């Protein structure tokens, strides 16, 4: 409980700093959303009236205080372009992003953990060299190039999966699975490559530990030593990497969401930037940052489960 309370309290100043930094940087971006909305032929009176409506004529500190006060009650403002509540737009876009991120993470772990363990257990073998080569190729492939290849072969030529679009899982589970497969594979391959290398390196360190040699000397089967005893300790650095990867995915993957027309938070942010819709950009950035912070918090708390020394230290 002490560990949990300490971690949760440390999140509060981080979140406030995120609010201040994101709001200040966004206010410094060149461009006028009112001019983009009304056009170059708008009269000064119309521009002044609309700026007053969205409180853009006030000093930056006053605007931040007003925005932060509304934020505390869950009000992120309204979109300049559509007039819709920003919170509703962000929450709507966050659902597809979370589904895509979790699907990509599942694909990554299913591939990376067994491959990394086998590569470390059979060091300098054909399996080890094959895993190293595959992981290097996965890290080298640009995501947009892999996405285009998947669309070309699996969608256009073989017509197995749709090339773009999104189907809510509650309406059509089979259709949702078919639509999410290609973007999830695109993201999962890159994640699996880095996770595979981290798992292999961590397992090599653990397999050289004294307790592993002791377990082997007592006659325990090598497979049991690897999968039951060594893997749990090797997962500690892997958990850090997976947490960071999942946090990045929850922030939206712009290229993948754009290629597959996936209506996630990344695509929403890019569309809002092009439209100079600052309230939507602010809400999307803040939601992504908050989710990233809490995923890192969950990763820290997971350490205590994997490593009992942290509980004793706390």
CSV table of C-alpha atoms in Angstrom, one decimal:
chain,number,residue,atom,x,y,z
A,1,UNK,CA,0.0,0.0,0.0
A,2,UNK,CA,2.9,2.4,0.7
A,3,UNK,CA,4.3,1.7,-2.7
A,4,UNK,CA,1.0,2.3,-4.4
A,5,UNK,CA,0.3,5.5,-2.5
A,6,UNK,CA,3.8,6.9,-3.2
A,7,UNK,CA,3.4,6.1,-6.9
A,8,UNK,CA,-0.1,7.7,-7.1
A,9,UNK,CA,0.9,10.8,-5.3
A,10,UNK,CA,3.9,11.3,-7.7
A,11,UNK,CA,1.6,11.3,-10.6
A,12,UNK,CA,-0.2,14.5,-9.5
A,13,UNK,CA,2.6,17.0,-10.2
A,14,UNK,CA,3.4,15.2,-13.4
A,15,UNK,CA,-0.2,15.6,-14.6
A,16,UNK,CA,-0.3,19.3,-13.7
A,17,UNK,CA,3.0,19.9,-15.5
A,18,UNK,CA,1.6,18.2,-18.5
A,19,UNK,CA,-1.4,20.6,-18.5
A,20,UNK,CA,0.8,23.7,-18.2
A,21,UNK,CA,3.3,22.5,-20.8
A,22,UNK,CA,0.8,21.3,-23.4
A,23,UNK,CA,-1.4,24.4,-23.1
A,24,UNK,CA,1.6,26.8,-23.3
A,25,UNK,CA,3.2,25.1,-26.3
A,26,UNK,CA,-0.1,24.9,-28.1
A,27,UNK,CA,-0.7,28.6,-27.6
A,28,UNK,CA,2.7,29.4,-29.2
A,29,UNK,CA,1.9,27.5,-32.4
A,30,UNK,CA,1.7,29.9,-35.4
A,31,UNK,CA,-1.7,30.3,-37.1
A,32,UNK,CA,-5.0,31.7,-36.2
A,33,UNK,CA,-7.9,29.2,-35.8
A,34,UNK,CA,-10.5,32.1,-36.2
A,35,UNK,CA,-9.0,33.1,-39.6
A,36,UNK,CA,-8.9,29.5,-40.7
A,37,UNK,CA,-12.5,29.1,-39.7
A,38,UNK,CA,-13.9,32.3,-41.3
A,39,UNK,CA,-11.5,32.6,-44.2
A,40,UNK,CA,-9.3,35.5,-45.4
A,41,UNK,CA,-12.2,37.6,-46.5
A,42,UNK,CA,-13.8,37.8,-43.0
A,43,UNK,CA,-14.4,41.3,-41.6
A,44,UNK,CA,-12.5,42.5,-38.5
A,45,UNK,CA,-15.7,42.7,-36.6
A,46,UNK,CA,-16.6,39.1,-37.3
A,47,UNK,CA,-13.1,38.0,-36.3
A,48,UNK,CA,-13.2,40.0,-33.1
A,49,UNK,CA,-16.7,38.6,-32.2
A,50,UNK,CA,-15.6,35.0,-32.7
A,51,UNK,CA,-12.4,35.5,-30.8
A,52,UNK,CA,-14.4,36.9,-27.9
A,53,UNK,CA,-16.8,33.9,-28.1
A,54,UNK,CA,-13.9,31.4,-27.6
A,55,UNK,CA,-12.1,33.7,-25.1
A,56,UNK,CA,-9.1,34.0,-27.4
A,57,UNK,CA,-8.8,37.7,-26.8
A,58,UNK,CA,-7.9,37.3,-23.2
A,59,UNK,CA,-4.3,37.0,-21.9
A,60,UNK,CA,-2.7,33.5,-21.9
A,61,UNK,CA,-2.6,33.1,-18.0
A,62,UNK,CA,-6.3,34.0,-17.7
A,63,UNK,CA,-7.2,31.6,-20.5
A,64,UNK,CA,-5.2,28.8,-18.8
A,65,UNK,CA,-6.8,29.4,-15.5
A,66,UNK,CA,-10.3,29.3,-17.1
A,67,UNK,CA,-9.4,26.2,-19.1
A,68,UNK,CA,-7.9,24.4,-16.1
A,69,UNK,CA,-11.0,25.2,-14.0
A,70,UNK,CA,-13.2,23.6,-16.6
A,71,UNK,CA,-10.9,20.7,-16.9
A,72,UNK,CA,-11.3,19.9,-13.2
A,73,UNK,CA,-15.0,19.3,-13.8
A,74,UNK,CA,-14.5,17.3,-17.0
A,75,UNK,CA,-15.1,20.1,-19.5
A,76,UNK,CA,-12.5,20.3,-22.3
A,77,UNK,CA,-14.4,22.9,-24.2
A,78,UNK,CA,-16.0,22.7,-27.7
A,79,UNK,CA,-14.6,22.2,-31.1
A,80,UNK,CA,-14.1,25.4,-33.0
A,81,UNK,CA,-15.0,23.6,-36.3
A,82,UNK,CA,-17.9,21.5,-35.4
A,83,UNK,CA,-19.1,22.8,-32.0
A,84,UNK,CA,-19.1,19.3,-30.5
A,85,UNK,CA,-17.8,18.7,-27.0
A,86,UNK,CA,-14.1,17.9,-27.1
A,87,UNK,CA,-14.4,15.3,-24.4
A,88,UNK,CA,-17.0,13.4,-26.4
A,89,UNK,CA,-14.8,13.5,-29.5
A,90,UNK,CA,-11.7,12.3,-27.6
A,91,UNK,CA,-13.6,9.5,-25.9
A,92,UNK,CA,-15.1,8.3,-29.2
A,93,UNK,CA,-11.7,8.3,-30.8
A,94,UNK,CA,-10.0,6.6,-27.8
A,95,UNK,CA,-12.0,3.4,-28.1
A,96,UNK,CA,-10.7,2.4,-31.5
A,97,UNK,CA,-7.2,3.4,-30.5
A,98,UNK,CA,-7.3,1.2,-27.3
A,99,UNK,CA,-8.7,-1.7,-29.3
A,100,UNK,CA,-5.9,-1.4,-31.9
A,101,UNK,CA,-3.3,-1.0,-29.2
A,102,UNK,CA,-4.4,-4.0,-27.2
A,103,UNK,CA,-4.6,-6.2,-30.4
A,104,UNK,CA,-1.1,-5.1,-31.5
A,105,UNK,CA,0.2,-5.8,-28.0
A,106,UNK,CA,-1.3,-9.3,-28.0
A,107,UNK,CA,0.2,-10.1,-31.3
A,108,UNK,CA,3.6,-8.8,-30.2
A,109,UNK,CA,3.7,-10.8,-26.9
A,110,UNK,CA,2.5,-14.0,-28.6
A,111,UNK,CA,5.4,-13.7,-31.0
A,112,UNK,CA,8.1,-12.1,-29.0
A,113,UNK,CA,8.1,-13.9,-25.6
A,114,UNK,CA,8.4,-17.5,-26.9
A,115,UNK,CA,10.9,-16.5,-29.6
A,116,UNK,CA,13.1,-14.6,-27.2
A,117,UNK,CA,13.1,-17.4,-24.7
A,118,UNK,CA,13.9,-20.0,-27.3
A,119,UNK,CA,16.6,-17.8,-28.8
A,120,UNK,CA,18.3,-17.4,-25.4
A,121,UNK,CA,17.9,-21.0,-24.4
A,122,UNK,CA,19.5,-22.2,-27.6
A,123,UNK,CA,22.2,-19.6,-27.9
A,124,UNK,CA,24.4,-19.6,-31.1
A,125,UNK,CA,22.1,-22.1,-32.7
A,126,UNK,CA,20.1,-21.9,-36.0
A,127,UNK,CA,17.0,-20.9,-34.0
A,128,UNK,CA,19.0,-18.1,-32.3
A,129,UNK,CA,20.4,-16.7,-35.5
A,130,UNK,CA,16.9,-16.9,-37.1
A,131,UNK,CA,15.3,-15.0,-34.3
A,132,UNK,CA,18.0,-12.3,-34.4
A,133,UNK,CA,17.6,-11.9,-38.2
A,134,UNK,CA,13.8,-11.7,-37.9
A,135,UNK,CA,13.9,-9.2,-35.1
A,136,UNK,CA,16.4,-7.0,-37.1
A,137,UNK,CA,14.1,-7.1,-40.1
A,138,UNK,CA,11.1,-6.2,-38.0
A,139,UNK,CA,13.0,-3.2,-36.6
A,140,UNK,CA,14.2,-2.1,-40.0
A,141,UNK,CA,10.8,-2.2,-41.8
A,142,UNK,CA,9.0,1.2,-42.0
A,143,UNK,CA,5.5,0.8,-40.7
A,144,UNK,CA,3.9,2.6,-43.6
A,145,UNK,CA,5.8,0.3,-46.1
A,146,UNK,CA,4.6,-2.8,-44.2
A,147,UNK,CA,1.1,-1.4,-44.1
A,148,UNK,CA,1.0,-0.8,-47.8
A,149,UNK,CA,2.4,-4.3,-48.5
A,150,UNK,CA,-0.3,-5.9,-46.3
A,151,UNK,CA,-3.0,-4.0,-48.1
A,152,UNK,CA,-1.6,-4.9,-51.5
A,153,UNK,CA,-1.4,-8.6,-50.9
A,154,UNK,CA,-3.9,-9.5,-48.2
A,155,UNK,CA,-6.6,-7.0,-49.2
A,156,UNK,CA,-6.4,-6.2,-52.9
A,157,UNK,CA,-5.0,-9.4,-54.4
A,158,UNK,CA,-6.1,-12.1,-52.0
A,159,UNK,CA,-9.1,-10.2,-50.7
A,160,UNK,CA,-8.9,-11.8,-47.3
A,161,UNK,CA,-9.1,-8.7,-45.1
A,162,UNK,CA,-10.6,-5.2,-45.8
A,163,UNK,CA,-8.1,-2.5,-46.6
A,164,UNK,CA,-9.5,0.2,-44.4
A,165,UNK,CA,-12.4,1.2,-42.1
A,166,UNK,CA,-13.6,0.4,-38.6
A,167,UNK,CA,-16.4,-1.7,-37.3
A,168,UNK,CA,-17.5,-1.5,-33.6
A,169,UNK,CA,-17.0,-4.9,-31.9
A,170,UNK,CA,-20.4,-4.7,-30.4
A,171,UNK,CA,-22.2,-4.5,-33.7
A,172,UNK,CA,-20.2,-7.1,-35.6
A,173,UNK,CA,-17.5,-9.1,-33.8
A,174,UNK,CA,-16.4,-10.9,-36.9
A,175,UNK,CA,-16.3,-7.8,-39.0
A,176,UNK,CA,-14.4,-5.9,-36.2
A,177,UNK,CA,-11.8,-8.7,-36.1
A,178,UNK,CA,-11.4,-8.6,-39.9
A,179,UNK,CA,-10.9,-4.8,-40.0
A,180,UNK,CA,-8.5,-4.7,-37.1
A,181,UNK,CA,-6.2,-7.6,-38.3
A,182,UNK,CA,-4.0,-5.6,-40.8
A,183,UNK,CA,-3.4,-2.5,-38.7
A,184,UNK,CA,-2.7,-4.7,-35.6
A,185,UNK,CA,-0.2,-6.8,-37.5
A,186,UNK,CA,1.5,-3.7,-38.8
A,187,UNK,CA,2.0,-2.4,-35.3
A,188,UNK,CA,2.6,-5.8,-33.7
A,189,UNK,CA,5.5,-6.7,-35.9
A,190,UNK,CA,7.6,-3.6,-34.9
A,191,UNK,CA,6.7,-4.1,-31.3
A,192,UNK,CA,7.5,-7.9,-31.4
A,193,UNK,CA,10.9,-7.2,-32.9
A,194,UNK,CA,12.1,-4.9,-30.0
A,195,UNK,CA,10.4,-7.1,-27.4
A,196,UNK,CA,12.0,-10.2,-28.8
A,197,UNK,CA,15.5,-8.7,-28.5
A,198,UNK,CA,14.9,-7.4,-25.0
A,199,UNK,CA,13.5,-10.9,-23.9
A,200,UNK,CA,16.6,-12.6,-25.4
A,201,UNK,CA,19.0,-10.3,-23.6
A,202,UNK,CA,17.2,-10.5,-20.3
A,203,UNK,CA,17.0,-14.3,-20.5
A,204,UNK,CA,20.7,-14.6,-21.2
A,205,UNK,CA,21.5,-12.6,-18.1
A,206,UNK,CA,19.2,-14.7,-15.9
A,207,UNK,CA,20.3,-18.0,-17.3
A,208,UNK,CA,23.9,-17.2,-16.2
A,209,UNK,CA,22.7,-16.5,-12.6
A,210,UNK,CA,23.8,-18.7,-9.7
A,211,UNK,CA,20.3,-19.8,-8.7
A,212,UNK,CA,19.8,-21.2,-12.3
A,213,UNK,CA,23.0,-23.2,-12.1
A,214,UNK,CA,22.0,-24.4,-8.7
A,215,UNK,CA,18.6,-25.5,-10.0
A,216,UNK,CA,20.2,-27.3,-12.9
A,217,UNK,CA,22.7,-29.0,-10.5
A,218,UNK,CA,19.8,-30.3,-8.4
A,219,UNK,CA,18.5,-32.1,-11.4
A,220,UNK,CA,15.5,-29.9,-12.4
A,221,UNK,CA,14.7,-30.2,-16.1
A,222,UNK,CA,16.1,-27.4,-18.2
A,223,UNK,CA,12.7,-26.6,-19.7
A,224,UNK,CA,11.2,-26.2,-16.2
A,225,UNK,CA,14.1,-24.0,-15.1
A,226,UNK,CA,13.7,-21.8,-18.2
A,227,UNK,CA,10.0,-21.3,-18.3
A,228,UNK,CA,9.1,-21.4,-14.6
A,229,UNK,CA,12.1,-19.9,-12.8
A,230,UNK,CA,14.2,-17.8,-15.2
A,231,UNK,CA,11.4,-16.3,-17.3
A,232,UNK,CA,9.7,-14.5,-14.4
A,233,UNK,CA,12.8,-12.6,-13.5
A,234,UNK,CA,13.6,-11.9,-17.1
A,235,UNK,CA,10.2,-10.3,-17.6
A,236,UNK,CA,11.1,-7.3,-15.3
A,237,UNK,CA,13.0,-5.3,-18.0
A,238,UNK,CA,10.6,-6.6,-20.7
A,239,UNK,CA,7.7,-5.1,-18.7
A,240,UNK,CA,9.3,-1.7,-18.9
A,241,UNK,CA,9.6,-1.9,-22.6
A,242,UNK,CA,6.1,-3.2,-23.1
A,243,UNK,CA,4.6,-0.5,-20.9
A,244,UNK,CA,6.3,2.2,-22.9
A,245,UNK,CA,5.2,0.6,-26.2
A,246,UNK,CA,1.6,0.4,-25.0
A,247,UNK,CA,1.7,4.0,-23.8
A,248,UNK,CA,2.8,5.1,-27.3
A,249,UNK,CA,0.1,3.0,-28.9
A,250,UNK,CA,-2.6,4.6,-26.7
A,251,UNK,CA,-1.4,8.0,-27.8
A,252,UNK,CA,-2.3,7.1,-31.3
A,253,UNK,CA,-0.2,5.8,-34.2
A,254,UNK,CA,-0.7,8.5,-36.8
A,255,UNK,CA,0.8,6.7,-39.9
A,256,UNK,CA,-1.0,3.4,-39.3
A,257,UNK,CA,-4.3,5.0,-38.5
A,258,UNK,CA,-4.0,7.2,-41.6
A,259,UNK,CA,-3.2,4.3,-43.9
A,260,UNK,CA,-6.0,2.2,-42.7
A,261,UNK,CA,-8.5,5.1,-42.1
A,262,UNK,CA,-8.7,4.0,-38.5
A,263,UNK,CA,-10.7,6.6,-36.6
A,264,UNK,CA,-8.4,6.7,-33.6
A,265,UNK,CA,-6.9,9.5,-31.4
A,266,UNK,CA,-3.9,9.9,-33.8
A,267,UNK,CA,-6.0,10.6,-36.8
A,268,UNK,CA,-8.3,12.9,-34.8
A,269,UNK,CA,-5.2,14.9,-33.7
A,270,UNK,CA,-3.8,15.2,-37.2
A,271,UNK,CA,-7.2,16.3,-38.6
A,272,UNK,CA,-7.6,18.9,-35.8
A,273,UNK,CA,-4.1,20.2,-36.4
A,274,UNK,CA,-4.8,20.8,-40.1
A,275,UNK,CA,-8.1,22.5,-39.2
A,276,UNK,CA,-6.4,24.7,-36.5
A,277,UNK,CA,-9.0,23.3,-34.1
A,278,UNK,CA,-6.9,24.0,-30.9
A,279,UNK,CA,-9.4,22.8,-28.3
A,280,UNK,CA,-9.5,19.3,-30.0
A,281,UNK,CA,-5.7,19.2,-30.3
A,282,UNK,CA,-5.4,20.2,-26.7
A,283,UNK,CA,-7.9,17.6,-25.5
A,284,UNK,CA,-6.4,14.8,-27.6
A,285,UNK,CA,-2.8,15.5,-26.5
A,286,UNK,CA,-3.9,15.8,-22.8
A,287,UNK,CA,-5.9,12.5,-23.0
A,288,UNK,CA,-2.9,10.7,-24.6
A,289,UNK,CA,-0.5,12.0,-22.1
A,290,UNK,CA,-2.7,11.2,-19.1
A,291,UNK,CA,-3.2,7.6,-20.4
A,292,UNK,CA,0.5,7.3,-20.9
A,293,UNK,CA,1.2,8.4,-17.4
A,294,UNK,CA,-1.3,5.9,-15.9
A,295,UNK,CA,0.1,3.1,-18.0
A,296,UNK,CA,3.5,3.8,-16.6
A,297,UNK,CA,2.0,3.8,-13.1
A,298,UNK,CA,0.5,0.4,-13.7
A,299,UNK,CA,3.9,-0.8,-15.0
A,300,UNK,CA,5.6,0.4,-11.8
A,301,UNK,CA,3.0,-1.4,-9.7
A,302,UNK,CA,3.4,-4.6,-11.7
A,303,UNK,CA,7.1,-4.6,-10.7
A,304,UNK,CA,6.1,-5.3,-7.2
A,305,UNK,CA,4.3,-8.4,-8.3
A,306,UNK,CA,7.3,-9.6,-10.4
A,307,UNK,CA,10.0,-8.6,-8.0
A,308,UNK,CA,9.3,-9.1,-4.2
A,309,UNK,CA,12.4,-7.0,-3.4
A,310,UNK,CA,10.5,-3.9,-4.3
A,311,UNK,CA,7.8,-4.7,-1.8
A,312,UNK,CA,10.3,-5.2,1.0
A,313,UNK,CA,12.1,-2.0,0.0
A,314,UNK,CA,8.8,-0.1,0.2
